[in-house]
Each structure stands twice: as structure tokens, then as C-alpha cells.
Amino acid sequence: MYTIGKLSKNSGVTVRTLDYYGEIGLIEPTSKTEGGYRLYSEDDVMRLERVLALKYMGFSLEQIKEILEDSTSTWQESIQQQLELIKKEQERLETLEKSLLGVSYAIEIEGEINWQIIFSIIKMYQQHPEETLNPYADYLNSQEMKRVMDMNVKNMSEEDIKKWINVIHDMKDNLDLDPASEKAQRLVEDWSNQVESMFGNDEELLLDMWGALQNLKEGIVFYPMNKEVIQFIERVFMAKEEELKNDT
Amino acid sequence: MYTIGKLSKNSGVTVRTLDYYGEIGLIEPTSKTEGGYRLYSEDDVMRLERVLALKYMGFSLEQIKEILEDSTSTWQESIQQQLELIKKEQERLETLEKSLLGVSYAIEIEGEINWQIIFSIIKMYQQHPEETLNPYADYLNSQEMKRVMDMNVKNMSEEDIKKWINVIHDMKDNLDLDPASEKAQRLVEDWSNQVESMFGNDEELLLDMWGALQNLKEGIVFYPMNKEVIQFIERVFMAKEEELKNDT
DNA sequence: TATAAAGCAACACGTAACGTGCTGCTCAAG
DNA sequence: CTTGAGCAGCACGTTACGTGTTGCTTTATA
């Protein structure tokens, strides 16, 4: 026979918790002293161990009561329910993580809090992601859509993201450079390399994306680039072309 | 200017929620009618949108208040904290899922609730898994330990698990068969095939595992097999050897 | 313009699983 | 017999609201 204090130390749960389990009728002491002290038997200890095991498995105290009373009946059912709950929670955490990473990188790139972008990122994960891509449907086919969707922050290495951030940041800081200058050319070349390392040599995809970029000019999917950056890149490309013409 | 009902419909949150946000000083209406009705301005709507965004990102209302007041200061820090929390929660769910799957299969194999096994499974995931493997340290080297550890229910296909359950179940139902009988031989052959498909042709690992099995006779890692099953397999092997001897 | 219907404020209590703190009691050791 | 530790029983706090009530205000309809 254990007093509540001994049982508490023995099992690692607090006295208050045992109080509470008594209150809700989950574990009640088999006997009491004359003075009213609760005395727990070995059976009670066993029941406590089972309760703690079920608690570890994620069941509520209410469910635990049911499970322990219905004995063998609903075990498998309860476990399957629990597993489904876990799955859903895992999915929730997954999108939550992506959202947070997206917002984190957005702040790093912008250097400040841009609520429009934060809303876009959240919407992107809240609703079905396809809806977010709808505006791009005119420019990308379904295969390309899939490739672009798969390219989110969670699937990029930290290294890649940092490089990407740097490249865009550099350009945003130098939007008023002479498009024909060496530095401007180098910045756009860095950008080209980065894009190529992300999307490979799929010329068609790159062309279609560029089409979408030029026509939409805003949008979350190609987020770190905005209108100014795109126009800068265009200017540099045109300057380069001009140069080539003059050379020949 | 919106009344609380319009704002509620507009934003998708309940009136009670807006009540509550007022109570804790998170979102308070800019003005009121003569009769005392709360009137929310566009600024209030904006603030609500931001609150909802931060809520979606997993922050508590208390944290949201701080974040919205400290403006740009602690954003990155808060996000990193949040990400760490998520990571921990994901790990918790991962082990929880493994525990539940383990218990589920245990019940399926045993056909009843065996609390000792449930406790073992939970302990296996609660403490560091290496500790659970300690008893096997005398028989398996570190490489082998790793291979055995990687072989848990989560890494097995459902098909494999079902087969494994059937094989063991069949044996448990036929422990008193004549070890020399055709059926006994077939059962052990099924078992052999199953073991081979799980651990491949690594003869050394198989031998070491068999050594551990014979000497420990109980233990969670090789769980579905118990003393009786192992002794049955031994008897059948011996009977087979005897047979081969007689043949020559 | 009178009245009915809908909307609203303010409040209270409930949720899950305890933590924290209190008063007045009981038990075990010296 | 006393002292101190342990205990029972109670109350209130926690988070983010849901649910329900009463008495008031506004809007819609006749």
C-alpha cells in the first residue's frame, strides 16, 4: 500500500495529477486510513501504469477511461483513429513549417516586413496550391506547373536559398546601374546561373516562365523577383544584344 | 466602418472571437455608436488580417500582441523559435506514430492486449533506443545494431508486416506439431524466407541474431518471436539435421 | 410611424489537464 | 508531547474561444 506521496515519487507523476485522476474517476485508491489518507494498492499502481502508457500514446483521459473499461473491444479502432489524427497533425505542421520558412526568407530578402507577401505565402499553403498557380495557367503547361510547384523552399537546400537571396538582393541594390556596365552584366549572369541550377537546361520551361514573368509581373510563385528586377534583367539583356550587334 | 457582425462574416471569425480579442486588448474597435455598438475601421480590419496570419503561423495571441507591437524587432527570432517548436513536435509525433503502429501490430499478432509488450514498445521509443539495444550488445556489433534498429515497423511495408504476422501466427498456433512433420518443416521454411527477405543474405548478421535470440529468449527488438517460437524452430532444425544424417 | 425581427453588449459558465497556493488536518519521528 | 513533514480538499489560473442568457439597439417591414 502506497500513500499518495510515495506513489507520486514512484511513478513520476505529481500529487496534483493523482488528485485529478481521482476527481474524474480514472484512478481511485482502494482504501483509506482512519484519518482519510488515500492508500493505493498494487492494482492501482498497475492501472496507473496503463493510464500513463495510453497517455503517452496520445489518448485523452476520457478516451483512456473508455478503453480501460471496454477492455478488448475498441483497441484497434481507437489506435487507427489516433493514427489518422497524427497524420493530419503532421500534414498541418508540414505546411506550417513551409509557411514559416517562406516568411522567414521573405523578410530576409526584403529587409522588412511585407504583409502582402506574407498573406500570399499563407494563402498559397492554406488553399489548394493549384489555385495559387491558376494565374500562370496561360503560360505554363501542366508538367511545367508541377515542376514549379515542387520547387518550394522546403525542397531547396539552405545553400541554394542563401545564394538565391544574395543574387536577388544584389540586383535590388543595383537597379539603377548602367545596363551595359560590367557589373550589371555580371549580376544578371549570376542570376542566370542560379536559375539554370534550379531548373536545369529545360529551355522550354525557362522561356515559358519568362513569358509569365513579363506578363504577370507580380506573383508569389516567382516571388523574390518583382517588376523592377525583371525590368532590370530585360534592360541588361537588351544592352548585351546591342553590344553583340555592334561587335559584328 | 463595420459592425461586429459584418466584420465577422467578412473575415470568417466568429463574433465571440472578436469579443475575446477585444477583451485581451488585441483588437479594439476605433469607435462606437451612441447605443454602444462597436464599429471597426479599415485599420482594424487590417490588424485583424495580420493577427489571423500570425495565428495561422502558430503563434499564441500573447506572442502576436508582442510581435505586432515590437514591429520589426523580433520577427526572425520568433520565427526561428516557432520552427524549433515545430521540429520538436514533429519528432514527438514521429515516435508516437511508431509506438502506435507497434502496439497495433502487437495486438494483431497476440490476438489480445499484452501490457508487458505495450510497455516495452513505449519504453523503446521513450528512452534513447540504444539503451533498449544494450542487452544485445554482447551478440551484435555496432553495424549490426544499426541494421536491426533501422528495421522497425515504420520502415517495413505493410505487405511485409502482414506476411511476418502470418508466419509467426501460424507457428504459434502449431507449436505442438511433430518437428519432423512436413507441415512443421514448411512453417519454418516460410519463416526462413521471411527472415531472409528482411535481412538479406548477411550470414554473419543472421548467426549473431540467432545467438542473441537463443540466449536472451525475450526482448522487444525481435518481438513477435518468443521463447516458445524459438524453441520450436530449434526443434525443427534439429529434426531436419537428423533426417539428413539418416539419409546418408 | 409603430412594431417585429434581427443584431448587439455584457456577462457567466464550460472546455483539458493539470499548476499553484491555501487552510486545517494527520501521521511519523524524536 | 511536540515538531515537522505529509496530506485532503478547496479555489483560482491557464488557452482560445463555444454556448447560452438577459436586456438593450438598430434595421426592416407594414
XYZ file of N, CA, C and O in Angstrom, chain A residues 31-211:
724
model
N -8.277 1.959 -0.683
C -8.662 2.133 0.727
C -8.155 3.465 1.271
O -7.425 4.183 0.597
N -8.532 3.743 2.494
C -8.122 4.983 3.151
C -7.752 4.691 4.607
O -8.237 3.728 5.200
N -6.921 5.540 5.192
C -6.629 5.416 6.626
C -7.802 6.017 7.405
O -8.684 6.646 6.838
N -7.753 5.841 8.728
C -8.813 6.423 9.563
C -8.868 7.935 9.377
O -9.929 8.538 9.354
N -7.729 8.517 9.261
C -7.658 9.973 9.114
C -8.037 10.473 7.740
O -8.099 11.677 7.503
N -8.257 9.564 6.797
C -8.703 9.969 5.479
C -7.598 9.966 4.429
O -7.816 10.400 3.305
N -6.396 9.523 4.773
C -5.314 9.448 3.789
C -5.629 8.371 2.746
O -6.097 7.285 3.088
N -5.352 8.688 1.468
C -5.607 7.716 0.400
C -4.497 6.665 0.345
O -3.314 7.011 0.424
N -4.886 5.425 0.236
C -3.902 4.345 0.144
C -4.095 3.577 -1.167
O -5.181 3.073 -1.448
N -3.020 3.518 -1.973
C -3.106 2.885 -3.288
C -2.529 1.474 -3.250
O -1.434 1.261 -2.710
N -3.234 0.523 -3.814
C -2.796 -0.876 -3.843
C -1.934 -1.136 -5.082
O -1.783 -0.267 -5.945
N -1.400 -2.338 -5.157
C -0.621 -2.731 -6.332
C -1.476 -2.666 -7.598
O -1.008 -2.293 -8.665
N -2.726 -3.049 -7.463
C -3.638 -2.976 -8.603
C -3.767 -1.541 -9.099
O -3.791 -1.279 -10.305
N -3.855 -0.614 -8.138
C -3.962 0.797 -8.515
C -2.702 1.242 -9.256
O -2.777 1.984 -10.237
N -1.563 0.777 -8.765
C -0.305 1.118 -9.430
C -0.312 0.617 -10.869
O 0.053 1.337 -11.801
N -0.777 -0.603 -11.028
C -0.837 -1.184 -12.366
C -1.745 -0.348 -13.264
O -1.383 -0.035 -14.400
N -2.892 0.013 -12.725
C -3.827 0.829 -13.512
C -3.172 2.148 -13.900
O -3.300 2.600 -15.034
N -2.441 2.739 -12.956
C -1.755 3.995 -13.260
C -0.762 3.815 -14.406
O -0.697 4.631 -15.328
N -0.003 2.731 -14.341
C 0.976 2.475 -15.410
C 0.289 2.391 -16.772
O 0.777 2.921 -17.766
N -0.857 1.714 -16.776
C -1.580 1.578 -18.044
C -2.093 2.932 -18.518
O -2.021 3.252 -19.708
N -2.603 3.701 -17.569
C -3.085 5.035 -17.923
C -1.951 5.853 -18.545
O -2.126 6.497 -19.585
N -0.777 5.795 -17.917
C 0.346 6.588 -18.423
C 0.775 6.108 -19.809
O 1.129 6.913 -20.680
N 0.717 4.791 -20.006
C 1.073 4.255 -21.319
C 0.117 4.798 -22.387
O 0.546 5.275 -23.435
N -1.170 4.751 -22.092
C -2.163 5.224 -23.053
C -2.029 6.730 -23.274
O -2.226 7.238 -24.368
N -1.694 7.429 -22.184
C -1.492 8.873 -22.299
C -0.320 9.154 -23.243
O -0.395 10.037 -24.106
N 0.726 8.373 -23.093
C 1.875 8.544 -23.977
C 1.474 8.313 -25.437
O 1.996 8.962 -26.339
N 0.537 7.411 -25.619
C 0.107 7.122 -26.982
C -0.838 8.191 -27.522
O -1.342 8.068 -28.646
N -1.092 9.221 -26.748
C -1.813 10.373 -27.258
C -3.310 10.379 -27.000
O -4.015 11.223 -27.528
N -3.786 9.446 -26.180
C -5.222 9.429 -25.917
C -5.583 10.426 -24.819
O -4.782 10.697 -23.927
N -6.810 10.941 -24.890
C -7.294 11.830 -23.836
C -7.703 10.982 -22.635
O -7.968 9.784 -22.753
N -7.773 11.618 -21.479
C -8.140 10.878 -20.272
C -9.533 10.268 -20.427
O -9.807 9.174 -19.928
N -10.401 10.991 -21.114
C -11.750 10.480 -21.374
C -11.678 9.182 -22.180
O -12.283 8.181 -21.828
N -10.886 9.225 -23.256
C -10.722 8.027 -24.087
C -10.101 6.887 -23.283
O -10.492 5.731 -23.425
N -9.127 7.233 -22.453
C -8.438 6.210 -21.661
C -9.434 5.485 -20.759
O -9.408 4.263 -20.639
N -10.317 6.264 -20.154
C -11.339 5.658 -19.306
C -12.161 4.642 -20.097
O -12.370 3.520 -19.655
N -12.587 5.060 -21.273
C -13.381 4.161 -22.115
C -12.599 2.904 -22.480
O -13.093 1.788 -22.348
N -11.376 3.123 -22.933
C -10.562 1.990 -23.388
C -10.344 0.985 -22.258
O -10.465 -0.212 -22.444
N -10.046 1.509 -21.061
C -9.765 0.611 -19.934
C -11.033 -0.104 -19.470
O -10.953 -1.181 -18.870
N -12.183 0.484 -19.731
C -13.412 -0.180 -19.294
C -13.926 -1.171 -20.332
O -14.325 -2.273 -19.993
N -13.893 -0.771 -21.593
C -14.370 -1.662 -22.651
C -13.418 -2.809 -22.917
O -13.652 -3.589 -23.837
N -12.366 -2.883 -22.145
C -11.334 -3.916 -22.294
C -10.909 -4.078 -23.750
O -10.421 -3.149 -24.348
N -11.119 -5.239 -24.328
C -10.507 -5.524 -25.630
C -11.263 -4.967 -26.835
O -10.775 -5.043 -27.949
N -12.445 -4.418 -26.606
C -13.331 -4.177 -27.735
C -12.782 -3.190 -28.758
O -12.634 -3.511 -29.927
N -12.480 -1.981 -28.332
C -12.275 -0.926 -29.323
C -10.813 -0.556 -29.555
O -10.524 0.484 -30.147
N -9.902 -1.385 -29.103
C -8.483 -1.035 -29.202
C -8.049 -0.657 -30.599
O -7.545 0.424 -30.841
N -8.225 -1.611 -31.516
C -7.736 -1.353 -32.878
C -8.386 -0.107 -33.462
O -7.730 0.697 -34.108
N -9.668 0.049 -33.212
C -10.371 1.205 -33.743
C -9.775 2.497 -33.184
O -9.478 3.444 -33.925
N -9.579 2.505 -31.878
C -9.010 3.694 -31.234
C -7.637 4.015 -31.800
O -7.312 5.170 -32.066
N -6.833 2.992 -31.967
C -5.473 3.212 -32.471
C -5.513 3.773 -33.886
O -4.776 4.700 -34.218
N -6.389 3.220 -34.716
C -6.471 3.729 -36.084
C -6.911 5.191 -36.104
O -6.360 6.007 -36.848
N -7.891 5.518 -35.270
C -8.329 6.912 -35.160
C -7.155 7.809 -34.775
O -6.932 8.875 -35.346
N -6.436 7.348 -33.765
C -5.296 8.108 -33.269
C -4.272 8.316 -34.380
O -3.723 9.409 -34.539
N -4.022 7.272 -35.150
C -3.049 7.353 -36.232
C -3.494 8.364 -37.289
O -2.681 9.120 -37.823
N -4.797 8.378 -37.556
C -5.302 9.344 -38.535
C -5.129 10.774 -38.034
O -4.719 11.663 -38.771
N -5.440 10.956 -36.754
C -5.243 12.269 -36.140
C -3.794 12.721 -36.293
O -3.509 13.859 -36.666
N -2.890 11.794 -36.008
C -1.465 12.109 -36.087
C -1.084 12.508 -37.506
O -0.357 13.471 -37.727
N -1.615 11.771 -38.456
C -1.311 12.049 -39.855
C -1.733 13.476 -40.216
O -0.990 14.229 -40.836
N -2.963 13.816 -39.824
C -3.462 15.152 -40.120
C -2.602 16.220 -39.463
O -2.269 17.237 -40.069
N -2.262 15.974 -38.219
C -1.441 16.941 -37.497
C -0.080 17.074 -38.164
O 0.476 18.173 -38.261
N 0.458 15.972 -38.638
C 1.749 16.018 -39.321
C 1.659 16.858 -40.593
O 2.558 17.648 -40.890
N 0.567 16.686 -41.323
C 0.389 17.480 -42.537
C 0.283 18.969 -42.198
O 0.865 19.819 -42.863
N -0.461 19.258 -41.128
C -0.605 20.645 -40.705
C 0.763 21.246 -40.376
O 1.104 22.345 -40.828
N 1.553 20.502 -39.612
C 2.873 21.002 -39.235
C 3.756 21.186 -40.462
O 4.563 22.121 -40.527
N 3.582 20.309 -41.416
C 4.381 20.379 -42.637
C 4.125 21.707 -43.365
O 5.066 22.449 -43.699
N 2.853 22.016 -43.604
C 2.542 23.267 -44.312
C 2.923 24.460 -43.438
O 3.411 25.462 -43.937
N 2.711 24.326 -42.140
C 3.089 25.400 -41.230
C 4.583 25.696 -41.351
O 5.004 26.855 -41.438
N 5.364 24.634 -41.380
C 6.815 24.793 -41.487
C 7.176 25.505 -42.791
O 7.998 26.432 -42.803
N 6.543 25.076 -43.871
C 6.825 25.707 -45.160
C 6.468 27.186 -45.125
O 7.215 28.032 -45.614
N 5.301 27.481 -44.552
C 4.890 28.884 -44.464
C 5.926 29.698 -43.705
O 6.350 30.775 -44.143
N 6.325 29.193 -42.546
C 7.266 29.941 -41.718
C 8.593 30.145 -42.440
O 9.174 31.234 -42.401
N 9.073 29.082 -43.087
C 10.326 29.218 -43.839
C 10.173 30.258 -44.931
O 11.041 31.127 -45.114
N 9.043 30.191 -45.634
C 8.794 31.172 -46.690
C 8.815 32.584 -46.155
O 9.483 33.469 -46.707
N 8.116 32.808 -45.070
C 8.063 34.150 -44.484
C 9.450 34.587 -44.016
O 9.863 35.731 -44.223
N 10.156 33.654 -43.415
C 11.497 33.981 -42.927
C 12.395 34.464 -44.052
O 13.071 35.502 -43.954
N 12.389 33.721 -45.155
C 13.230 34.118 -46.275
C 12.739 35.406 -46.911
O 13.530 36.238 -47.361
N 11.415 35.579 -46.921
C 10.857 36.811 -47.483
C 11.359 38.022 -46.706
O 11.753 39.034 -47.282
N 11.367 37.913 -45.395
C 11.843 39.034 -44.575
C 13.320 39.282 -44.832
O 13.772 40.421 -44.933
N 14.061 38.177 -44.949
C 15.495 38.318 -45.177
C 15.766 39.035 -46.501
O 16.635 39.898 -46.600
N 14.999 38.690 -47.511
C 15.197 39.303 -48.823
C 14.778 40.765 -48.821
O 15.486 41.642 -49.292
N 13.581 41.005 -48.286
C 13.039 42.360 -48.322
C 13.756 43.280 -47.330
O 13.797 44.492 -47.524
N 14.242 42.692 -46.251
C 14.839 43.533 -45.211
C 13.795 44.194 -44.340
O 14.109 44.984 -43.467
N 12.537 43.887 -44.585
C 11.465 44.446 -43.760
C 10.248 43.540 -43.888
O 10.249 42.605 -44.673
N 9.213 43.862 -43.096
C 8.018 43.018 -43.135
C 7.080 43.515 -44.228
O 6.577 44.636 -44.184
N 6.841 42.660 -45.193
C 5.927 42.980 -46.280
C 4.690 42.098 -46.134
O 4.702 40.923 -46.471
N 3.625 42.710 -45.629
C 2.442 41.903 -45.287
C 1.801 41.272 -46.508
O 1.265 40.169 -46.447
N 1.825 41.965 -47.633
C 1.232 41.391 -48.829
C 1.860 40.045 -49.156
O 1.177 39.078 -49.495
N 3.178 40.002 -49.035
C 3.878 38.763 -49.350
C 3.547 37.682 -48.334
O 3.325 36.518 -48.672
N 3.479 38.083 -47.070
C 3.136 37.113 -46.028
C 1.754 36.527 -46.283
O 1.558 35.310 -46.225
N 0.804 37.384 -46.596
C -0.543 36.884 -46.912
C -0.501 35.921 -48.093
O -1.144 34.881 -48.084
N 0.243 36.298 -49.121
C 0.323 35.438 -50.301
C 0.876 34.069 -49.945
O 0.350 33.037 -50.386
N 1.940 34.074 -49.160
C 2.563 32.798 -48.795
C 1.574 31.926 -48.040
O 1.418 30.736 -48.327
N 0.892 32.541 -47.091
C -0.053 31.765 -46.289
C -1.193 31.246 -47.146
O -1.574 30.079 -47.054
N -1.722 32.117 -48.004
C -2.806 31.669 -48.879
C -2.334 30.510 -49.745
O -3.049 29.555 -49.991
N -1.112 30.627 -50.207
C -0.528 29.599 -51.064
C -0.610 28.228 -50.404
O -0.849 27.236 -51.079
N -0.422 28.165 -49.102
C -0.463 26.869 -48.433
C -1.831 26.545 -47.858
O -2.165 25.386 -47.661
N -2.617 27.595 -47.567
C -3.931 27.353 -46.992
C -4.862 26.691 -47.994
O -5.397 25.641 -47.744
N -5.076 27.380 -49.079
C -5.957 26.812 -50.094
C -5.199 25.753 -50.874
O -4.058 25.463 -50.613
N -5.856 25.162 -51.850
C -5.159 24.209 -52.680
C -4.122 24.957 -53.505
O -4.443 25.937 -54.169
N -2.890 24.481 -53.449
C -1.809 25.189 -54.121
C -2.082 25.420 -55.600
O -1.601 26.387 -56.175
N -2.882 24.544 -56.211
C -3.147 24.709 -57.647
C -3.805 26.062 -57.905
O -3.516 26.721 -58.901
N -4.720 26.440 -57.014
C -5.408 27.712 -57.201
C -4.419 28.870 -57.282
O -4.611 29.820 -58.037
N -3.384 28.759 -56.484
C -2.381 29.810 -56.499
C -1.703 29.886 -57.851
O -1.281 30.953 -58.307
N -1.617 28.720 -58.491
C -0.930 28.686 -59.773
C -1.830 29.069 -60.937
O -1.356 29.264 -62.050
N -3.145 29.166 -60.663
C -4.087 29.479 -61.748
C -3.646 30.620 -62.663
O -3.714 30.494 -63.880
N -3.200 31.741 -62.100
C -2.815 32.854 -62.980
C -1.724 32.475 -63.978
O -1.574 33.135 -65.011
N -0.985 31.430 -63.682
C 0.128 31.072 -64.551
C -0.294 30.084 -65.620
O 0.477 29.750 -66.513
N -1.560 29.632 -65.509
C -2.036 28.566 -66.393
C -1.922 28.945 -67.864
O -1.767 28.079 -68.724
N -1.993 30.243 -68.152
C -1.909 30.664 -69.545
C -0.509 30.485 -70.123
O -0.338 30.458 -71.328
N 0.457 30.381 -69.265
C 1.846 30.380 -69.743
C 2.553 29.035 -69.570
O 3.460 28.707 -70.313
N 2.139 28.295 -68.542
C 2.822 27.027 -68.277
C 1.862 25.869 -68.519
O 0.673 25.953 -68.201
N 2.363 24.771 -69.065
C 1.524 23.585 -69.180
C 1.598 22.793 -67.873
O 2.334 23.150 -66.962
N 0.835 21.702 -67.811
C 0.676 21.036 -66.516
C 1.992 20.458 -65.998
O 2.275 20.511 -64.796
N 2.806 19.924 -66.914
C 4.108 19.399 -66.480
C 4.956 20.499 -65.858
O 5.579 20.319 -64.819
N 4.938 21.637 -66.548
C 5.755 22.752 -66.048
C 5.230 23.247 -64.710
O 5.997 23.565 -63.798
N 3.895 23.293 -64.589
C 3.294 23.699 -63.320
C 3.812 22.821 -62.182
O 4.147 23.299 -61.099
N 3.844 21.534 -62.462
C 4.279 20.596 -61.439
C 5.721 20.884 -61.024
O 6.049 20.910 -59.845
N 6.552 21.123 -62.011
C 7.962 21.390 -61.704
C 8.112 22.646 -60.861
O 8.913 22.705 -59.941
N 7.329 23.653 -61.210
C 7.432 24.908 -60.463
C 6.914 24.724 -59.034
O 7.483 25.219 -58.074
N 5.805 23.942 -58.904
C 5.258 23.706 -57.572
C 6.240 22.956 -56.671
O 6.328 23.214 -55.485
N 6.935 22.010 -57.292
C 7.878 21.220 -56.496
C 9.066 22.044 -56.028
O 9.773 21.670 -55.097
N 9.264 23.162 -56.722
C 10.389 23.999 -56.320
C 9.971 25.022 -55.262
O 9.759 26.163 -55.538
N 9.773 24.552 -54.045
C 9.494 25.491 -52.958
C 10.625 25.432 -51.936
O 11.511 24.590 -52.015
N 10.572 26.304 -50.989
C 11.699 26.442 -50.058
C 12.069 25.144 -49.360
O 13.221 24.923 -49.011
N 11.045 24.288 -49.137
C 11.351 23.073 -48.384
C 12.198 22.112 -49.196
O 12.931 21.303 -48.657
N 12.084 22.187 -50.515
C 12.840 21.267 -51.351
C 14.165 21.843 -51.846
O 14.879 21.193 -52.584
N 14.447 23.074 -51.437
C 15.733 23.656 -51.822
C 16.703 23.523 -50.646
O 16.301 23.595 -49.493
N 17.961 23.343 -50.962
C 18.936 23.280 -49.876
C 19.132 24.688 -49.321
O 18.914 25.689 -50.000
N 19.541 24.728 -48.066
C 19.783 26.025 -47.425
C 20.795 26.833 -48.226
O 20.655 28.043 -48.409
N 21.781 26.112 -48.743
C 22.818 26.740 -49.566
C 22.192 27.457 -50.768
O 22.446 28.634 -51.029
N 21.330 26.717 -51.476
C 20.673 27.268 -52.657
C 19.871 28.510 -52.318
O 19.907 29.515 -53.046
N 19.134 28.432 -51.217
C 18.288 29.559 -50.835
C 19.134 30.793 -50.549
O 18.829 31.901 -50.992
N 20.228 30.576 -49.826
C 21.103 31.703 -49.483
C 21.664 32.347 -50.751
O 21.691 33.566 -50.892
N 22.103 31.492 -51.680
C 22.639 32.010 -52.938
C 21.585 32.826 -53.664
O 21.824 33.937 -54.138
N 20.408 32.249 -53.749
C 19.284 32.882 -54.423
C 18.976 34.247 -53.795
O 18.810 35.260 -54.477
N 18.925 34.268 -52.480
C 18.680 35.517 -51.755
C 19.746 36.549 -52.096
O 19.453 37.716 -52.392
N 20.996 36.103 -52.085
C 22.094 37.026 -52.369
C 21.984 37.610 -53.775
O 22.130 38.813 -53.975
N 21.703 36.737 -54.716
C 21.636 37.170 -56.111
C 20.561 38.243 -56.275
O 20.789 39.305 -56.850
N 19.379 37.951 -55.766
C 18.276 38.900 -55.918
C 18.566 40.193 -55.149
O 18.316 41.303 -55.640
N 19.112 40.023 -53.953
C 19.433 41.187 -53.140
C 20.407 42.114 -53.864
O 20.234 43.321 -53.916
N 21.430 41.506 -54.413
C 22.432 42.272 -55.160
C 21.779 43.078 -56.265
O 22.086 44.256 -56.470
N 20.852 42.417 -56.965
C 20.207 43.122 -58.071
C 19.333 44.242 -57.552
O 19.342 45.355 -58.084
N 18.580 43.976 -56.514
C 17.684 45.013 -55.984
C 18.464 46.234 -55.496
O 17.971 47.364 -55.556
N 19.675 45.985 -55.030
C 20.500 47.098 -54.558
C 21.115 47.895 -55.710
O 21.666 48.973 -55.503
N 21.077 47.336 -56.896
C 21.772 47.973 -58.015
C 20.885 48.177 -59.231
O 21.340 48.114 -60.373
N 19.614 48.440 -58.967
C 18.664 48.548 -60.077
C 18.978 49.704 -61.026
O 18.607 49.682 -62.201
N 19.703 50.731 -60.494
C 19.949 51.895 -61.348
C 21.313 51.858 -62.035
O 21.791 52.868 -62.563
N 21.931 50.671 -61.995
C 23.215 50.537 -62.703
C 23.010 50.704 -64.213
O 21.933 50.407 -64.731
N 24.048 51.140 -64.879
C 24.026 51.168 -66.349
C 23.914 49.727 -66.853
O 24.761 48.888 -66.550
N 22.870 49.422 -67.619
C 22.665 48.034 -68.082
C 23.836 47.512 -68.895
O 24.026 46.305 -68.995
N 24.602 48.399 -69.464
C 25.732 47.947 -70.276
C 27.003 47.767 -69.446
O 28.000 47.252 -69.937
N 26.942 48.181 -68.184
C 28.147 48.115 -67.351
C 28.517 46.668 -67.048
O 27.672 45.758 -67.114
N 29.787 46.500 -66.724
C 30.288 45.159 -66.477
C 29.598 44.542 -65.267
O 29.234 43.376 -65.254
N 29.390 45.388 -64.234
C 28.790 44.879 -63.004
C 27.355 44.385 -63.235
O 26.975 43.319 -62.750
N 26.610 45.168 -64.006
C 25.238 44.767 -64.312
C 25.226 43.437 -65.060
O 24.447 42.523 -64.750
N 26.107 43.304 -66.030
C 26.193 42.066 -66.796
C 26.518 40.882 -65.873
O 25.982 39.787 -66.019
N 27.422 41.151 -64.934
C 27.834 40.073 -64.030
C 26.665 39.650 -63.124
O 26.433 38.467 -62.873
N 25.916 40.652 -62.646
C 24.775 40.350 -61.775
C 23.763 39.457 -62.487
O 23.272 38.465 -61.931
N 23.473 39.823 -63.730
C 22.482 39.040 -64.482
C 23.023 37.654 -64.815
O 22.276 36.670 -64.852
N 24.340 37.585 -65.008
C 24.936 36.279 -65.272
C 24.798 35.381 -64.034
O 24.450 34.202 -64.148
N 25.066 35.965 -62.855
C 24.868 35.218 -61.605
C 23.446 34.697 -61.523
O 23.191 33.543 -61.169
N 22.531 35.588 -61.860
C 21.117 35.216 -61.808
C 20.826 34.066 -62.772
O 20.172 33.087 -62.425
N 21.371 34.183 -63.982
C 21.179 33.122 -64.980
C 21.682 31.782 -64.461
O 20.998 30.756 -64.586
N 22.861 31.814 -63.889
C 23.427 30.568 -63.368
C 22.520 29.959 -62.301
O 22.309 28.751 -62.262
N 22.032 30.829 -61.435
C 21.170 30.366 -60.352
C 19.898 29.730 -60.907
O 19.492 28.647 -60.480
N 19.312 30.421 -61.883
C 18.081 29.900 -62.485
C 18.364 28.552 -63.144
O 17.585 27.607 -63.025
N 19.492 28.485 -63.815
C 19.825 27.238 -64.503
C 20.033 26.103 -63.510
O 19.572 24.983 -63.728
N 20.685 26.398 -62.387
C 20.927 25.344 -61.395
C 19.621 24.905 -60.744
O 19.510 23.801 -60.223
N 18.629 25.780 -60.764
C 17.346 25.402 -60.165
C 16.460 24.639 -61.138
O 15.768 23.702 -60.760
N 16.469 25.083 -62.409
C 15.541 24.473 -63.354
C 16.244 23.679 -64.449
O 15.600 23.182 -65.372
N 17.550 23.583 -64.353
C 18.280 22.812 -65.344
C 18.267 23.497 -66.693
O 18.084 24.709 -66.791
N 18.449 22.703 -67.695
C 18.587 23.265 -69.042
C 17.296 23.189 -69.839
O 17.304 23.190 -71.056
N 16.191 23.098 -69.133
C 14.915 22.980 -69.821
C 14.560 24.321 -70.473
O 13.901 25.163 -69.892
N 15.016 24.474 -71.709
C 14.847 25.757 -72.415
C 13.386 26.169 -72.479
O 13.030 27.329 -72.292
N 12.539 25.182 -72.737
C 11.126 25.489 -72.918
C 10.533 26.045 -71.627
O 9.836 27.069 -71.623
N 10.830 25.363 -70.534
C 10.330 25.824 -69.246
C 10.807 27.244 -68.962
O 10.035 28.124 -68.557
N 12.096 27.485 -69.235
C 12.647 28.806 -68.954
C 11.948 29.880 -69.779
O 11.586 30.940 -69.269
N 11.739 29.564 -71.045
C 11.066 30.538 -71.917
C 9.651 30.822 -71.429
O 9.215 31.977 -71.344
N 8.917 29.751 -71.097
C 7.542 29.929 -70.648
C 7.490 30.718 -69.344
O 6.636 31.577 -69.143
N 8.437 30.430 -68.471
C 8.467 31.154 -67.208
C 8.755 32.630 -67.445
O 8.160 33.497 -66.823
N 9.659 32.867 -68.361
C 9.997 34.264 -68.653
C 8.784 34.997 -69.225
O 8.507 36.138 -68.875
N 8.036 34.281 -70.052
C 6.799 34.849 -70.576
C 5.839 35.209 -69.466
O 5.288 36.317 -69.423
